[in-house]
Coordinates of C-alpha atoms in Angstrom, one line a residue:
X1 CA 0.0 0.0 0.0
X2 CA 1.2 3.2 -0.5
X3 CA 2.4 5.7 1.9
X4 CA 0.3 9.1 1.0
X5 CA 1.8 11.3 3.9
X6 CA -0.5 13.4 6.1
X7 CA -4.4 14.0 5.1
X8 CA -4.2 16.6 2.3
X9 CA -7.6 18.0 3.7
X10 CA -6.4 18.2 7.3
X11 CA -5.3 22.2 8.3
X12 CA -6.3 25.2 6.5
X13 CA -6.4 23.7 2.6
X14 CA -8.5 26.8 1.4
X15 CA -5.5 28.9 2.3
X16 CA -2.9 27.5 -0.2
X17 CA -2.2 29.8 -2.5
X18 CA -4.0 33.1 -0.9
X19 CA -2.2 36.0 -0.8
X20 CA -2.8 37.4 3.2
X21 CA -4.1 40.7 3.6
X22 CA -2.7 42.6 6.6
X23 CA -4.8 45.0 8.2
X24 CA -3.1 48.8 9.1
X25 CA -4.4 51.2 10.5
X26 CA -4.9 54.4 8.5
X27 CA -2.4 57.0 10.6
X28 CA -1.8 60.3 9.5
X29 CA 0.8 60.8 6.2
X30 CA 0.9 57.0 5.7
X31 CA 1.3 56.3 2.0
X32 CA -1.6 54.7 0.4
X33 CA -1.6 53.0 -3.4
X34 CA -4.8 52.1 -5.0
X35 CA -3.9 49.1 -7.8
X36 CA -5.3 49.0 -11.0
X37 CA -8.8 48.0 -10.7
X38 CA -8.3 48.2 -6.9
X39 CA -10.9 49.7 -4.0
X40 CA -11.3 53.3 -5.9
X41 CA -13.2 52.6 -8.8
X42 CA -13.9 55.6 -11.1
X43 CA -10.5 55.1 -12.6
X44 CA -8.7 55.6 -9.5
X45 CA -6.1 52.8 -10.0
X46 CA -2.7 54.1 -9.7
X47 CA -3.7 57.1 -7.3
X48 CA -1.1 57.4 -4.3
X49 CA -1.6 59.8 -1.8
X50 CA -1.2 60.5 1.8
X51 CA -3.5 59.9 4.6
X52 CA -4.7 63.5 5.9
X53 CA -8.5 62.3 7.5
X54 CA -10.3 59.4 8.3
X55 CA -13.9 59.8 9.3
X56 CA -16.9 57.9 8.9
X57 CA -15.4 54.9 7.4
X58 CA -13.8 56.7 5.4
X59 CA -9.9 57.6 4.4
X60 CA -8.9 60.9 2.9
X61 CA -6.2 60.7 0.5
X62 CA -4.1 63.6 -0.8
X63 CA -1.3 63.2 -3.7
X64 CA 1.8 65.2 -3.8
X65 CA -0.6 68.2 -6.1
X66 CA -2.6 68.6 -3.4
X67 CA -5.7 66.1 -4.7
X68 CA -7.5 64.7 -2.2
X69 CA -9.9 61.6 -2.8
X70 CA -12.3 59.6 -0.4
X71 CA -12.3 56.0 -0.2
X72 CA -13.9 53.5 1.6
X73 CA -11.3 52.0 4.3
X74 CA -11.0 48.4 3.8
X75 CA -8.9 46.3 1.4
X76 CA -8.1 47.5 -1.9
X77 CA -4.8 49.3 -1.0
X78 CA -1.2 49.2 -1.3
X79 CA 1.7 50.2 1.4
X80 CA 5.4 49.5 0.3
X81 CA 3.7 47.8 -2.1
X82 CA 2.1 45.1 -0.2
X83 CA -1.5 44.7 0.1
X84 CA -3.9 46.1 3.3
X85 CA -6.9 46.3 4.9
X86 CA -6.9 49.5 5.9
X87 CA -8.6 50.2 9.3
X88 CA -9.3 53.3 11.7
X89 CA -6.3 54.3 13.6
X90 CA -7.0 54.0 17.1
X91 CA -8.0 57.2 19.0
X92 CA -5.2 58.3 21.7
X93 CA -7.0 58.8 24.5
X94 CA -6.7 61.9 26.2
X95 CA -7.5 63.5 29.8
X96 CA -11.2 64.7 29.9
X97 CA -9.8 67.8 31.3
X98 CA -8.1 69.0 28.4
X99 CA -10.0 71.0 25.8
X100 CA -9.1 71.2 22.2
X101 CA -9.0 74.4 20.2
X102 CA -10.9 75.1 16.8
X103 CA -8.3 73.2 15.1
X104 CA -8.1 69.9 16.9
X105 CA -4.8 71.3 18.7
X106 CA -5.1 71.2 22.8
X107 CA -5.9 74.4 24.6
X108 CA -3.5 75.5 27.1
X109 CA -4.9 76.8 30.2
X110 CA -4.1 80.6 31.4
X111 CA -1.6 81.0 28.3
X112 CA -1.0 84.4 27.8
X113 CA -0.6 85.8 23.9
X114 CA 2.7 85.9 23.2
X115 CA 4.4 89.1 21.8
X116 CA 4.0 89.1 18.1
X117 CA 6.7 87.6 15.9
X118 CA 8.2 89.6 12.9
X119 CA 7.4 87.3 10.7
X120 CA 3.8 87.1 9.3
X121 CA 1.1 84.8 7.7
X122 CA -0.5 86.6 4.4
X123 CA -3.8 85.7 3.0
X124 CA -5.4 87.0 0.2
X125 CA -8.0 88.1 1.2
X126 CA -10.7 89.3 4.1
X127 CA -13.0 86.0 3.8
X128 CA -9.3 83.9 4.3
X129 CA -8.4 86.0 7.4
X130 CA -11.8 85.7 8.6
X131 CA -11.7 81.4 8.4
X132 CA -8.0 81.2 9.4
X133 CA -9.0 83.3 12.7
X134 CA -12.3 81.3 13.4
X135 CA -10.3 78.1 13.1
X136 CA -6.4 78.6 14.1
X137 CA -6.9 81.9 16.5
X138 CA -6.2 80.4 18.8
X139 CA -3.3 79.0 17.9
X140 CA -2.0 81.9 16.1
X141 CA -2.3 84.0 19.2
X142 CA -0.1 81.8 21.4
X143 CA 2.2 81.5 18.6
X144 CA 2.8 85.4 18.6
X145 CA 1.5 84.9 14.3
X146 CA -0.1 88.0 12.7
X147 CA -2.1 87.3 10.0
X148 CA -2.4 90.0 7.2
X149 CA -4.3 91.0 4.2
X150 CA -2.3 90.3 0.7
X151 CA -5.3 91.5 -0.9
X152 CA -4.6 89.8 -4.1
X153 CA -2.0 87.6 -5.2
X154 CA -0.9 90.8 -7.7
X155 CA 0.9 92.8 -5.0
X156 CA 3.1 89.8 -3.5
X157 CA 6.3 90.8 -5.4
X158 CA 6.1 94.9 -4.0
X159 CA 5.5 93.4 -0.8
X160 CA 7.7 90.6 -0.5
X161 CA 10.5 93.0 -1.9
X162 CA 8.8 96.2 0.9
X163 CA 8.7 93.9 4.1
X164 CA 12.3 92.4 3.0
X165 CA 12.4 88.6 4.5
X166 CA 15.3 87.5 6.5
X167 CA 16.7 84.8 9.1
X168 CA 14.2 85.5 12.0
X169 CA 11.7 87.6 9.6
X170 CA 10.2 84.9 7.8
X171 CA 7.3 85.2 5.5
X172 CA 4.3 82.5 4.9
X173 CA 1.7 83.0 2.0
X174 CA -1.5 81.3 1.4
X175 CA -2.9 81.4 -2.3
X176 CA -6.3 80.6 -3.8
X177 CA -6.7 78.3 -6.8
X178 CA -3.0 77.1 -6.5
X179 CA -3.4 74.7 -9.9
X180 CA -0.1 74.5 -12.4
X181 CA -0.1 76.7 -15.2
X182 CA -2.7 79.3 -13.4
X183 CA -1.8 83.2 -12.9
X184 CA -1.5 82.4 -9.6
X185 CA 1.5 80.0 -9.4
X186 CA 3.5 82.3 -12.1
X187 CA 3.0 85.7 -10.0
X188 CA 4.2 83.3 -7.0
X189 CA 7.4 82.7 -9.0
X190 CA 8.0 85.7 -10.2
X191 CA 8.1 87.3 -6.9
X192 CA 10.5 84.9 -5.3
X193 CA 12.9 85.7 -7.4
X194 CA 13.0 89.0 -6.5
X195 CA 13.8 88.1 -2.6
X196 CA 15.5 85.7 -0.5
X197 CA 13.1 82.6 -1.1
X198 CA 14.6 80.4 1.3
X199 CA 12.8 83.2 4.1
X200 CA 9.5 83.0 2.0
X201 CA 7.3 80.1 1.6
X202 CA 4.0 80.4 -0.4
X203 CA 1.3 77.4 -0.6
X204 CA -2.4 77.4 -1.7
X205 CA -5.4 75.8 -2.2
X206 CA -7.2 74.2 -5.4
X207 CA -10.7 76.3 -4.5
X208 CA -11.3 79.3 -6.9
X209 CA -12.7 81.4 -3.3
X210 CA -12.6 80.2 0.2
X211 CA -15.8 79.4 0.2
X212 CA -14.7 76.6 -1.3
X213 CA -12.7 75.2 1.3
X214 CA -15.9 75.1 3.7
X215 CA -17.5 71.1 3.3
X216 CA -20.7 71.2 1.1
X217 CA -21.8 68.9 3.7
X218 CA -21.8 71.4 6.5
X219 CA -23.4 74.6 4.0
X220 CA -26.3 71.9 3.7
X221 CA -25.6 71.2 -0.4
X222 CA -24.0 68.8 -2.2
X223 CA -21.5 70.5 -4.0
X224 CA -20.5 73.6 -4.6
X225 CA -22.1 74.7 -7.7
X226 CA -20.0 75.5 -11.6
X227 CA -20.2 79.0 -12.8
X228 CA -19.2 80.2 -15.6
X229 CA -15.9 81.9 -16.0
X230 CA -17.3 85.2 -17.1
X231 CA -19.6 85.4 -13.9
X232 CA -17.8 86.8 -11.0
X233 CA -18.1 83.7 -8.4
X234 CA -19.4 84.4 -5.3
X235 CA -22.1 86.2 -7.5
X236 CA -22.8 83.1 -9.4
X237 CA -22.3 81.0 -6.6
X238 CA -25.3 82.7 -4.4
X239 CA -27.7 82.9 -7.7
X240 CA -27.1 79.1 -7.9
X241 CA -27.8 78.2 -4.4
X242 CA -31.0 80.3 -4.7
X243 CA -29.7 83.1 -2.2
X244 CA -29.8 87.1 -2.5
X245 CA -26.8 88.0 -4.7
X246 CA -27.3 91.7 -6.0
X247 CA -25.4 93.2 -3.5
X248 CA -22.1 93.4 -1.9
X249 CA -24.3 93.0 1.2
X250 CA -26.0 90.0 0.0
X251 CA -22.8 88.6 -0.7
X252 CA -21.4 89.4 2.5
X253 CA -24.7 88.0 4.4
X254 CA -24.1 84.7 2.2
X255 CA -20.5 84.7 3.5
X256 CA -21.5 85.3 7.3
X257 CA -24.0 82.7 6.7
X258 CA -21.3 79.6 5.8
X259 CA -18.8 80.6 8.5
X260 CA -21.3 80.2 10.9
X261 CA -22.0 77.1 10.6
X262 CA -18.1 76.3 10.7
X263 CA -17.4 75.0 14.5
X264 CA -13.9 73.5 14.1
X265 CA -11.3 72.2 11.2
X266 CA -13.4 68.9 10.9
X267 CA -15.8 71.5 8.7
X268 CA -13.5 72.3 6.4
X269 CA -11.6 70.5 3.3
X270 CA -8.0 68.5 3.9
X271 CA -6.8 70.5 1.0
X272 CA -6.9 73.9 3.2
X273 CA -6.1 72.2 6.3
X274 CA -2.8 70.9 5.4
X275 CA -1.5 74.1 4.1
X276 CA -2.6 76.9 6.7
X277 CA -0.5 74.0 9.5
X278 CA 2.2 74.2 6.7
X279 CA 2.6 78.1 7.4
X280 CA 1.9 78.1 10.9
X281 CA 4.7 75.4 11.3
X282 CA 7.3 77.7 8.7
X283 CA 6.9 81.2 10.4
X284 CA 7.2 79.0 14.1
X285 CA 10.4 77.2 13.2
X286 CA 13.4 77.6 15.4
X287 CA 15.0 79.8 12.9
X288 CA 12.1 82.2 13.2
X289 CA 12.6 83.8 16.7
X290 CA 9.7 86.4 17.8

């Protein structure tokens, strides 16, 4: 009679062959890849991006132009090229006693605002300043950070070259509609040239207008709406929606009306997010002394 070995069906026979799936948890900045025909769908195969949120079952991905995309956690992904299940990250717990700022950052108790450092945080507009206060003011203040009005991405190069940055006198610029090719991103080169860049760092957004940057979600709409390029957009924008838009003070009412139903940074887009902690975290560094 032959000897056959062990029982073939004895252990886990359905497992030959099966590639194992580990699970990781979806911390922020790990690197995610979507395969071709993997989790994404909607040709979304060969997307790689960076975790920057996970809510609601769901991971927020943004790739090095500043894309983010939302995907079901689960399997489908990649990580050094090896194959996950991608779960929540586990929350760090944290003393009941200590509150959390508008941004998500801890509040610390009886801080007093420090002097204001020389260098500066420029937006382009009042609507930005508005949002960055609402959400980072607090932060900003204990930083000693002054946010001020650019008003316009056209002036950066007089006032880069008028406020002169230096070692200690550092300059951080937040753009809207930060896309390649755009009028935006060539102003933005053209006035670093004109200073010391390494002092200077400008970032920016995708959104045409700020507004933008506030979740549809929280406004209570789906999306934002299109308008047409030759209709000035918060104009358009309020017509679309169905809300007064003749006025500068209908446009202002709309604009009161979506910051206040912004409580804290989970309200707005990863795409803003990312970049306003970007220049809080440049005019901060060591090198950048109040």
């Amino acid at each position: 009679m032959r000897d056959y070995g062990d029982d073939v069906l004895s252990g886990d026979w359905r497992a030959v062959g099966r590639t194992v799936v580990t699970e990781r948890r979806a911390d922020i900045d790990l690197v995610v890849e979507l395969p071709e025909g993997g989790a994404g769908g909607d040709n979304a195969g060969g997307f790689v991006g960076a975790v920057v949120r996970v809510d609601a079952g769901n991971v927020h991905l943004e790739d090095r132009h500043g894309r983010v995309r939302v995907f079901p956690l689960g399997a489908g992904f990649l990580v050094d090229g090896e194959p996950v299940r991608l779960i929540a990250p586990v929350p760090t717990p944290t003393p009941l006693s200590r509150a959390r700022t508008a941004s998500g950052s801890f509040a610390v108790a009886d801080a007093r605002t420090r002097v204001a450092r020389a260098s500066r945080i420029w937006v382009e507009g009042r609507h930005d300043a508005e949002l960055v206060e609402q959400v980072w003011g607090d932060d900003l203040r204990l930083e000693g950070v002054v946010v001020e009005l650019l008003d316009g991405v056209d002036h950066l190069a007089d006032m880069l070259i008028e406020f002169g940055p230096a070692s200690g006198r550092r300059v951080g610029v937040l753009v809207d509609h930060w896309v390649p090719g755009s009028k935006e991103t060539r102003l933005a080169e053209q006035a670093l040239a004109q200073v010391d860049a390494q002092h200077v760092l400008i970032v920016g957004h995708p959104f045409i207008d700020i507004w933008q940057a506030v979740r549809p979600a929280v406004v209570g709409i789906d999306a934002w709406p299109d308008v047409p390029r030759d209709v000035e957009w918060k104009t358009g924008t309020c017509r679309a929606l169905g809300w007064p838009h003749e006025t500068v003070a209908d446009r202002a009412a709309a604009w009161q009306r979506i910051r206040g139903r912004v409580r804290s940074y989970a309200d707005l887009e990863p795409a803003l997010l990312g970049r306003v902690e970007q220049l809080i975290d440049f005019v901060t560094a060591e090198n950048s002394p109040a």
